[in-house]
Short mmCIF file of C-alpha atoms in Angstrom, two decimals:
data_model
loop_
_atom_site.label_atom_id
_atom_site.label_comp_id
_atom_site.label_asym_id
_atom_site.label_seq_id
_atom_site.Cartn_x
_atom_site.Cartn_y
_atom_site.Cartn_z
CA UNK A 1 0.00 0.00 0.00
CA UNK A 2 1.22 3.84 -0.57
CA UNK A 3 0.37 5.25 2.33
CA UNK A 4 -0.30 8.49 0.15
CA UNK A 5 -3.23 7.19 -1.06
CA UNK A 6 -4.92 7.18 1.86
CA UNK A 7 -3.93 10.75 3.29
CA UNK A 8 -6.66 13.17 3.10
CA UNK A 9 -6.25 17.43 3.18
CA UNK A 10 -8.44 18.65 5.54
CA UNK A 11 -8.44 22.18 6.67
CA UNK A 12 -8.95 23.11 10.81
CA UNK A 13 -9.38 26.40 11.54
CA UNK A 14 -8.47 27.50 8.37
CA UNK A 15 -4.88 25.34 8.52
CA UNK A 16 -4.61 21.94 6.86
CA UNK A 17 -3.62 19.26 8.07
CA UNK A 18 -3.89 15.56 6.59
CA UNK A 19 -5.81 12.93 8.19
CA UNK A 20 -4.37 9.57 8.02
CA UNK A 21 -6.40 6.06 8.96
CA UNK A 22 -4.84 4.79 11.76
CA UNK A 23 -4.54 1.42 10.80
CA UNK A 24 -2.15 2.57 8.25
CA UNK A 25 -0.31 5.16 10.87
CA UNK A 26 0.32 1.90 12.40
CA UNK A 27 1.65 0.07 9.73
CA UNK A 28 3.86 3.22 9.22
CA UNK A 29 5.04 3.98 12.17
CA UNK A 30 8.30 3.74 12.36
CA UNK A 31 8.33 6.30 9.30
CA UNK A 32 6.86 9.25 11.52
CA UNK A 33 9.88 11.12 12.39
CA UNK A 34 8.26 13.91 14.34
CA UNK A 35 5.27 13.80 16.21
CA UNK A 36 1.31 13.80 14.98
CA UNK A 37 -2.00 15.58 16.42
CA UNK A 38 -5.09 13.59 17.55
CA UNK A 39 -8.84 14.84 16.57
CA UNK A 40 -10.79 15.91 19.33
CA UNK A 41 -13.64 17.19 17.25
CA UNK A 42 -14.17 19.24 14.47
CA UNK A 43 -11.96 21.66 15.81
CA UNK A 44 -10.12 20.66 18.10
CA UNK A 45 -6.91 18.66 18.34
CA UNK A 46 -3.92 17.83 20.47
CA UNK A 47 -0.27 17.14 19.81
CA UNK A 48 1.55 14.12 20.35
CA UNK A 49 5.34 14.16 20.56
CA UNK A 50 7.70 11.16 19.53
CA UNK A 51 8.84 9.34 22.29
CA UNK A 52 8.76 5.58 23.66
CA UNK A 53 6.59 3.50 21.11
CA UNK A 54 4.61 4.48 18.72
CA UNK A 55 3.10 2.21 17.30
CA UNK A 56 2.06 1.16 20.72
CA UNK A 57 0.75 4.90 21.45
CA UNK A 58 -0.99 4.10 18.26
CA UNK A 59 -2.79 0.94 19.28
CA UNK A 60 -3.48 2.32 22.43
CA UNK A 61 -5.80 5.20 20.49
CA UNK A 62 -7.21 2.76 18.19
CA UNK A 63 -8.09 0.55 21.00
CA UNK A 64 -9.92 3.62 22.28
CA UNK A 65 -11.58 3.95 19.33
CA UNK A 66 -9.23 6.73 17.21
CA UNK A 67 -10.34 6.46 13.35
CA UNK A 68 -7.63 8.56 12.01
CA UNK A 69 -4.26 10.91 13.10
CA UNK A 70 -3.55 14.23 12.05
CA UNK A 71 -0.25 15.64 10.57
CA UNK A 72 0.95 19.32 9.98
CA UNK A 73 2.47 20.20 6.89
CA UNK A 74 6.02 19.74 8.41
CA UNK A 75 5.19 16.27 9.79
CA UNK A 76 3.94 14.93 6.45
CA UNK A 77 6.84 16.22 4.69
CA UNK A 78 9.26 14.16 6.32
CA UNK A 79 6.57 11.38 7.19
CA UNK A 80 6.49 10.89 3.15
CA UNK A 81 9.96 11.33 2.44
CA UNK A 82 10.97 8.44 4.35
CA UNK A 83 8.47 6.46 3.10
CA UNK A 84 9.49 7.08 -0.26
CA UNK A 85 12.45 6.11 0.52
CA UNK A 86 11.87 3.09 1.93
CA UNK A 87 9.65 2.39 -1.26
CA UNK A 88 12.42 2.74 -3.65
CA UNK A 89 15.44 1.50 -1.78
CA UNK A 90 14.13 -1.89 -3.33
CA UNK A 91 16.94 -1.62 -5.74
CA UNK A 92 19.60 -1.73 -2.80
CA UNK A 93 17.44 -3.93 -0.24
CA UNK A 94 20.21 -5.04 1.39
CA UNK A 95 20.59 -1.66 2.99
CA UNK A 96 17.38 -1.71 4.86
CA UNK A 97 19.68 -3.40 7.70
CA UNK A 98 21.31 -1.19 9.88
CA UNK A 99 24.64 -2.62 10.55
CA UNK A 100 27.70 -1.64 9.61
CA UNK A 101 28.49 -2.82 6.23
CA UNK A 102 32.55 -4.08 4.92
CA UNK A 103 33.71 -2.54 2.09
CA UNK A 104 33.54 -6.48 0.96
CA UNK A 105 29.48 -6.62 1.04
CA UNK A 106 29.52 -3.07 0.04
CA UNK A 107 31.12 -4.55 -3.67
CA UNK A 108 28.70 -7.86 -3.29
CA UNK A 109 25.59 -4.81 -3.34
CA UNK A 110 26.87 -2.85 -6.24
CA UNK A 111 27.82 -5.79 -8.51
CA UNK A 112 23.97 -7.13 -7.80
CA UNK A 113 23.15 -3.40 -8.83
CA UNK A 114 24.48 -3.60 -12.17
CA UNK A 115 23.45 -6.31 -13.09
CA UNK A 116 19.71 -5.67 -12.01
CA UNK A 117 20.51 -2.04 -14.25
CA UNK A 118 22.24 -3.85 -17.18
CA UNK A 119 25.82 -2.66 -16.68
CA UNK A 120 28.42 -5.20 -18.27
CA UNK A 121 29.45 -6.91 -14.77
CA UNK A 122 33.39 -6.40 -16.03
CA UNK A 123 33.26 -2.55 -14.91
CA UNK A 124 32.99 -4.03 -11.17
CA UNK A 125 36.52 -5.39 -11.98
CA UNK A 126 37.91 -2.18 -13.28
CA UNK A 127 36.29 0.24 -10.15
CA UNK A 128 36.69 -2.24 -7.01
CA UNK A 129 40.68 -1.90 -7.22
CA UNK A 130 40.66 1.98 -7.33
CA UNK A 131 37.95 2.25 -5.32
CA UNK A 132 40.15 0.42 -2.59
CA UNK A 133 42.91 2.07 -3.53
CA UNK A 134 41.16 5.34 -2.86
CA UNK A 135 39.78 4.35 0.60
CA UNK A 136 43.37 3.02 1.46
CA UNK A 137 44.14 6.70 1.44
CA UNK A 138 41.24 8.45 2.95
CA UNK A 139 41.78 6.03 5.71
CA UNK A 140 45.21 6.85 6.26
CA UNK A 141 44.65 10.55 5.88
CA UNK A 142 45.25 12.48 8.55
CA UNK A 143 42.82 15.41 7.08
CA UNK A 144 39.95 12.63 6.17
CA UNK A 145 40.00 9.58 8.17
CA UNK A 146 38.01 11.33 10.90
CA UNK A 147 34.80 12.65 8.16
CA UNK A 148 34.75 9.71 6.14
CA UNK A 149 34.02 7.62 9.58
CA UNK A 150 31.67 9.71 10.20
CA UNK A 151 30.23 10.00 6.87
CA UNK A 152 30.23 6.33 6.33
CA UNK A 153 28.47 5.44 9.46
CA UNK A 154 25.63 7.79 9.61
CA UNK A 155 25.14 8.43 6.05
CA UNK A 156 25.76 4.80 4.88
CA UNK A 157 22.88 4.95 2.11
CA UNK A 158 24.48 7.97 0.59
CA UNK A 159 27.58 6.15 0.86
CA UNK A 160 27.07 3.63 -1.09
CA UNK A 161 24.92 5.43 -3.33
CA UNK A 162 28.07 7.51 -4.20
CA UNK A 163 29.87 4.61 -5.05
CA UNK A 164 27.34 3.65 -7.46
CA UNK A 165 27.94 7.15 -9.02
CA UNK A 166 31.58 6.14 -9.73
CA UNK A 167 30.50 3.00 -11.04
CA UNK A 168 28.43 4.77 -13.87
CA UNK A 169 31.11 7.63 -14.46
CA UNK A 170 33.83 5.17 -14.99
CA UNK A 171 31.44 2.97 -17.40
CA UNK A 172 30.45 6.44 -19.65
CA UNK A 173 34.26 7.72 -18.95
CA UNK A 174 34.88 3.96 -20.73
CA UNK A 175 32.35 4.20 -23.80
CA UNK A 176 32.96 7.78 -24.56
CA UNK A 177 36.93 6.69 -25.08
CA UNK A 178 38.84 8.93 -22.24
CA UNK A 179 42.15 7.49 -20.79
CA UNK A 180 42.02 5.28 -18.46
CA UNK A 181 43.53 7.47 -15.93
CA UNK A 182 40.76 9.29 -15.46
CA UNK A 183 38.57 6.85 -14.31
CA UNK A 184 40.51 7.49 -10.74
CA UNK A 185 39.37 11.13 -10.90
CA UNK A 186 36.09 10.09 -11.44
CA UNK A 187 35.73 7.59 -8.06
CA UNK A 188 37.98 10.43 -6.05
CA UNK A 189 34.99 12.83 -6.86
CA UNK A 190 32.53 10.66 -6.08
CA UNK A 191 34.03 9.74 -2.68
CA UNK A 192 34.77 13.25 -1.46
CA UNK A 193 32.12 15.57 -3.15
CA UNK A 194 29.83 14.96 -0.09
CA UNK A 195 32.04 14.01 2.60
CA UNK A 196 31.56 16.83 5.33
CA UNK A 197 27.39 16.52 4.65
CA UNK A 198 25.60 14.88 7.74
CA UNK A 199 21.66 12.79 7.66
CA UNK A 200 20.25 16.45 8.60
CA UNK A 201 21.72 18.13 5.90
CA UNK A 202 20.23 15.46 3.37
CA UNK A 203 17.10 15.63 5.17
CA UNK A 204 16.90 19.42 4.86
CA UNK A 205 17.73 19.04 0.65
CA UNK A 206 15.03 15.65 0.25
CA UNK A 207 12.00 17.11 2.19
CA UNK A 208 12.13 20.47 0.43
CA UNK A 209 14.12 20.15 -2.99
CA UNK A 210 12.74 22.95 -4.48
CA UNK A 211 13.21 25.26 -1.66
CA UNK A 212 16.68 25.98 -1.45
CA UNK A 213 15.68 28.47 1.64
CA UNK A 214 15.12 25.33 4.07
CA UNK A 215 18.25 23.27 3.11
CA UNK A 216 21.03 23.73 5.75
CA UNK A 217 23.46 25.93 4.62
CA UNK A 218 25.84 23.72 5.08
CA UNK A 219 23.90 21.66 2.36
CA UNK A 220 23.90 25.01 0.29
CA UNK A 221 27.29 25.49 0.43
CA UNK A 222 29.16 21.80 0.39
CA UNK A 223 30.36 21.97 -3.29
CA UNK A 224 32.28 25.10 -2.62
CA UNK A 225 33.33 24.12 0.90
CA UNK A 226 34.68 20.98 -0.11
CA UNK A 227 36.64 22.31 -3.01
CA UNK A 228 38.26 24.61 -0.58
CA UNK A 229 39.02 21.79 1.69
CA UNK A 230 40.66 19.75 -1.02
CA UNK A 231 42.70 22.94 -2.30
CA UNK A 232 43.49 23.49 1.75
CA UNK A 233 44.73 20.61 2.55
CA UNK A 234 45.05 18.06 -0.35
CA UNK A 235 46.46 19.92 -3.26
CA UNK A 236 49.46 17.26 -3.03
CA UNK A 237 48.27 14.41 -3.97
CA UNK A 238 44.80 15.24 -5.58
CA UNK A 239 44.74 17.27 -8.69
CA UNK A 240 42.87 20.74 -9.85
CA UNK A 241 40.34 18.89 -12.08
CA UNK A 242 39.14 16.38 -9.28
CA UNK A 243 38.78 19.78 -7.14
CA UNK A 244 37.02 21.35 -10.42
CA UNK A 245 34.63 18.34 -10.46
CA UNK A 246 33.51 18.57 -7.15
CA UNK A 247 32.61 22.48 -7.16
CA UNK A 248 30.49 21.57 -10.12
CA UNK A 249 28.66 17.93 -9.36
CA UNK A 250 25.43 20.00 -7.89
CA UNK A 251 25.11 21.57 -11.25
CA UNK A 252 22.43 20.73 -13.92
CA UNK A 253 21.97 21.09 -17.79
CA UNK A 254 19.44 23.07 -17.95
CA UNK A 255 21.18 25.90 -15.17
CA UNK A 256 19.25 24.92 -12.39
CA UNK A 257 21.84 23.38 -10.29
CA UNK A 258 23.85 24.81 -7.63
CA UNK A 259 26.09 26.52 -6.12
CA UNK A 260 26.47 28.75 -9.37
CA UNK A 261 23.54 27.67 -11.57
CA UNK A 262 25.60 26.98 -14.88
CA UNK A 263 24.16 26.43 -18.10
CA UNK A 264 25.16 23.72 -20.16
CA UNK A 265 27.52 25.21 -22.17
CA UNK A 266 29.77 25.59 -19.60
CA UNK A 267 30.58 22.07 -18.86
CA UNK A 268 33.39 20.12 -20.01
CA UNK A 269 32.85 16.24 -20.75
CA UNK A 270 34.17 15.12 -17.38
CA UNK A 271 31.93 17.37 -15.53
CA UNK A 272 29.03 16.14 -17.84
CA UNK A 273 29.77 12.50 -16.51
CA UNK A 274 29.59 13.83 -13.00
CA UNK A 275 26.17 15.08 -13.29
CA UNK A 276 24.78 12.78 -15.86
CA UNK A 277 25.60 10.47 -13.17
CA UNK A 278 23.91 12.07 -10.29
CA UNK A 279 21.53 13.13 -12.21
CA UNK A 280 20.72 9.00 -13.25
CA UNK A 281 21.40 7.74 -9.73
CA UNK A 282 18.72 10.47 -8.47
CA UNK A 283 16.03 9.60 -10.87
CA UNK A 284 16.86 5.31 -9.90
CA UNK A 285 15.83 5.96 -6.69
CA UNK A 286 12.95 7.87 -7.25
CA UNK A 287 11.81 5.27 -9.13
CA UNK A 288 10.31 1.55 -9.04
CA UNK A 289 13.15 0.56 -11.68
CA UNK A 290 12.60 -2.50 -13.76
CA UNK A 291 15.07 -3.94 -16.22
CA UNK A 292 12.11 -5.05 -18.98
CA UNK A 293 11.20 -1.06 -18.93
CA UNK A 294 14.33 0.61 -18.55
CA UNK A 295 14.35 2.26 -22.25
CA UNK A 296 11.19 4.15 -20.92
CA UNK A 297 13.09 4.88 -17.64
CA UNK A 298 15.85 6.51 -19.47
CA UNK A 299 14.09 8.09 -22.40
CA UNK A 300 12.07 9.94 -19.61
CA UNK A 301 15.09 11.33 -17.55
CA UNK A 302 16.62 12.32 -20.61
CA UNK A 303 13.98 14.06 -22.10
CA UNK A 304 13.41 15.98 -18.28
CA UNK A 305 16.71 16.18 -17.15
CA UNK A 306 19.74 16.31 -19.73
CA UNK A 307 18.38 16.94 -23.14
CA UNK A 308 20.73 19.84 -23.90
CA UNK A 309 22.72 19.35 -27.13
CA UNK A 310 26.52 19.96 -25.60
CA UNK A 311 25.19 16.77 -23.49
CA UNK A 312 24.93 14.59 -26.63
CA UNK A 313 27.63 12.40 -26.57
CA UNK A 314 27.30 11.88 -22.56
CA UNK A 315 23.73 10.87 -23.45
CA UNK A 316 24.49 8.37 -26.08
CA UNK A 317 27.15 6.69 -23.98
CA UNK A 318 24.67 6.23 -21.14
CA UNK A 319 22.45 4.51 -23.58
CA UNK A 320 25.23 2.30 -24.49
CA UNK A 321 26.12 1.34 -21.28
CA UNK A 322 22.66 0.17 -20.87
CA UNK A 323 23.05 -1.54 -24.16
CA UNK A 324 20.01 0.36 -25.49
CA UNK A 325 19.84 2.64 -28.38
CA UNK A 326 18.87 6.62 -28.21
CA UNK A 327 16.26 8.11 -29.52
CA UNK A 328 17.82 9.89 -31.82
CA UNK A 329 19.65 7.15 -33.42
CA UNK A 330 16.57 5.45 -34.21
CA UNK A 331 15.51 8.59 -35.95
CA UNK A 332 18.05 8.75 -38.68
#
């Protein structure tokens, strides 16, 4: 069941709320972050905070005889956000546990990932070495052993979803014909871009993505910060481009990216990758992704997200990877 189906606006005093069954708050309950109201009459209500149970507090107001709960605008937000989450993490189910993965099962997950996306399984064997290679390093850093704990253990999803990333910028890096040298950069970018960004800053971006006024500014301002950091303290040992790529990985085609909102134009082929990438990853988990119907998948996101012409030949090797033809090939 999507719980959304059953939510219905209702307005109190001239504020709406949304009135949820709760049999289903029940069945949900571990998805209400913050707390909910209950009804007592037509205008009337009380809050209830999070604490102890819930879905015991639940059952305790169904037993006395509570049809539905209330939530504010605020509470739904973040109420639905995790559940769509949980709805589309499907395609990495593995990280619905919440232990502490090894960078071991970590590689199991991602080569089960391409092949439920179609990715020839032999880019596994070209990312897993510098992917190690990479950690090897972080981990022995002095300036990022400390975040990337952090980062790793409390932002696991996004973890691993980064790593993903690198996967598909090394496989278009691979069919558009750059060096193989680059395909380093690529994971380096992926691994760092986000690395001083914390569950509340994602939250703040996910529950209100087209409000940049209600992300963290911390959020707001990572892809600069981060570049800083690397030019700081890592200008040794990793190069200007990697630090180039990360400013830019927010960015989008059509110049509604951020921090600077570039238009396509501007964008080299590397930094194409990055956000093709992101912008692919982002658009996987938003969606229930199926391998018979993945030339719909991808003709949509392109058409929405990246049909700019200086992002042609990024868009025909993503279609390649995916051993599908583009649209406009079919057309000549």
């Amino acid at each position: 069941m999507n719980p959304s189906t059953s939510i219905q606006n209702i307005q109190i005093e001239g504020v709406e709320y949304f009135s949820f069954p709760i049999d289903a708050a029940i069945e949900y309950s571990p998805k209400i972050a913050t707390g909910f109201y209950v009804p007592l009459g037509p205008k009337k209500k009380v809050r209830i905070e999070i604490e102890g149970n819930i879905a015991q507090k639940l059952q305790n107001y169904k037993d006395k005889g509570l049809k539905n709960i209330l939530l504010a605008q605020a509470d739904y937000d973040r109420f639905m956000w995790r559940v769509k989450r949980g709805l589309t993490i499907f395609f990495f189910n593995e990280l619905a546990t919440s232990k502490k993965l090894t960078d071991r099962e970590v590689f199991i997950i991602l080569r089960k990932a391409i092949k439920v996306l179609g990715l020839k399984e032999d880019i596994a064997k070209i990312c897993e070495p510098l992917i190690s290679q990479n950690l090897k390093f972080i981990r022995t850093s002095s300036h990022l052993n400390t975040a990337f704990k952090l980062y790793s253990n409390q932002c696991q999803e996004q973890y691993i979803f980064h790593l993903f990333r690198a996967y598909l910028s090394v496989a278009l890096a691979q069919e558009a014909g750059l060096p193989p040298h680059i395909y380093d950069k690529f994971i380096q970018v992926n691994l760092l871009c986000d690395l001083q960004l914390s569950a509340a800053d994602y939250e703040s971006y996910y529950v209100h993505q087209d409000d940049p006024s209600k992300w963290t500014e911390n959020y707001r301002e990572h892809p600069k910060q981060m570049a800083r950091f690397i030019e700081r303290q890592l200008s040794h040992t990793i190069g200007p481009e990697v630090v180039k790529w990360v400013e830019l990985h927010e960015e989008n085609p059509d110049g509604s990216g951020f921090p600077f909102g570039m238009q396509a134009a501007s964008f080299d082929q590397m930094t194409s990758i990055i956000i093709v990438s992101r912008l692919f990853m982002k658009g996987l988990l938003e969606s229930e992704f199926s391998y018979q119907e993945r030339k719909s998948f991808l003709d949509t996101l392109v058409s929405e997200k990246m049909n700019s012409s200086h992002f042609k030949n990024t868009r025909k090797a993503l279609y390649r990877i995916m051993n599908l033809v583009d649209n406009e090939d079919t057309q000549l």
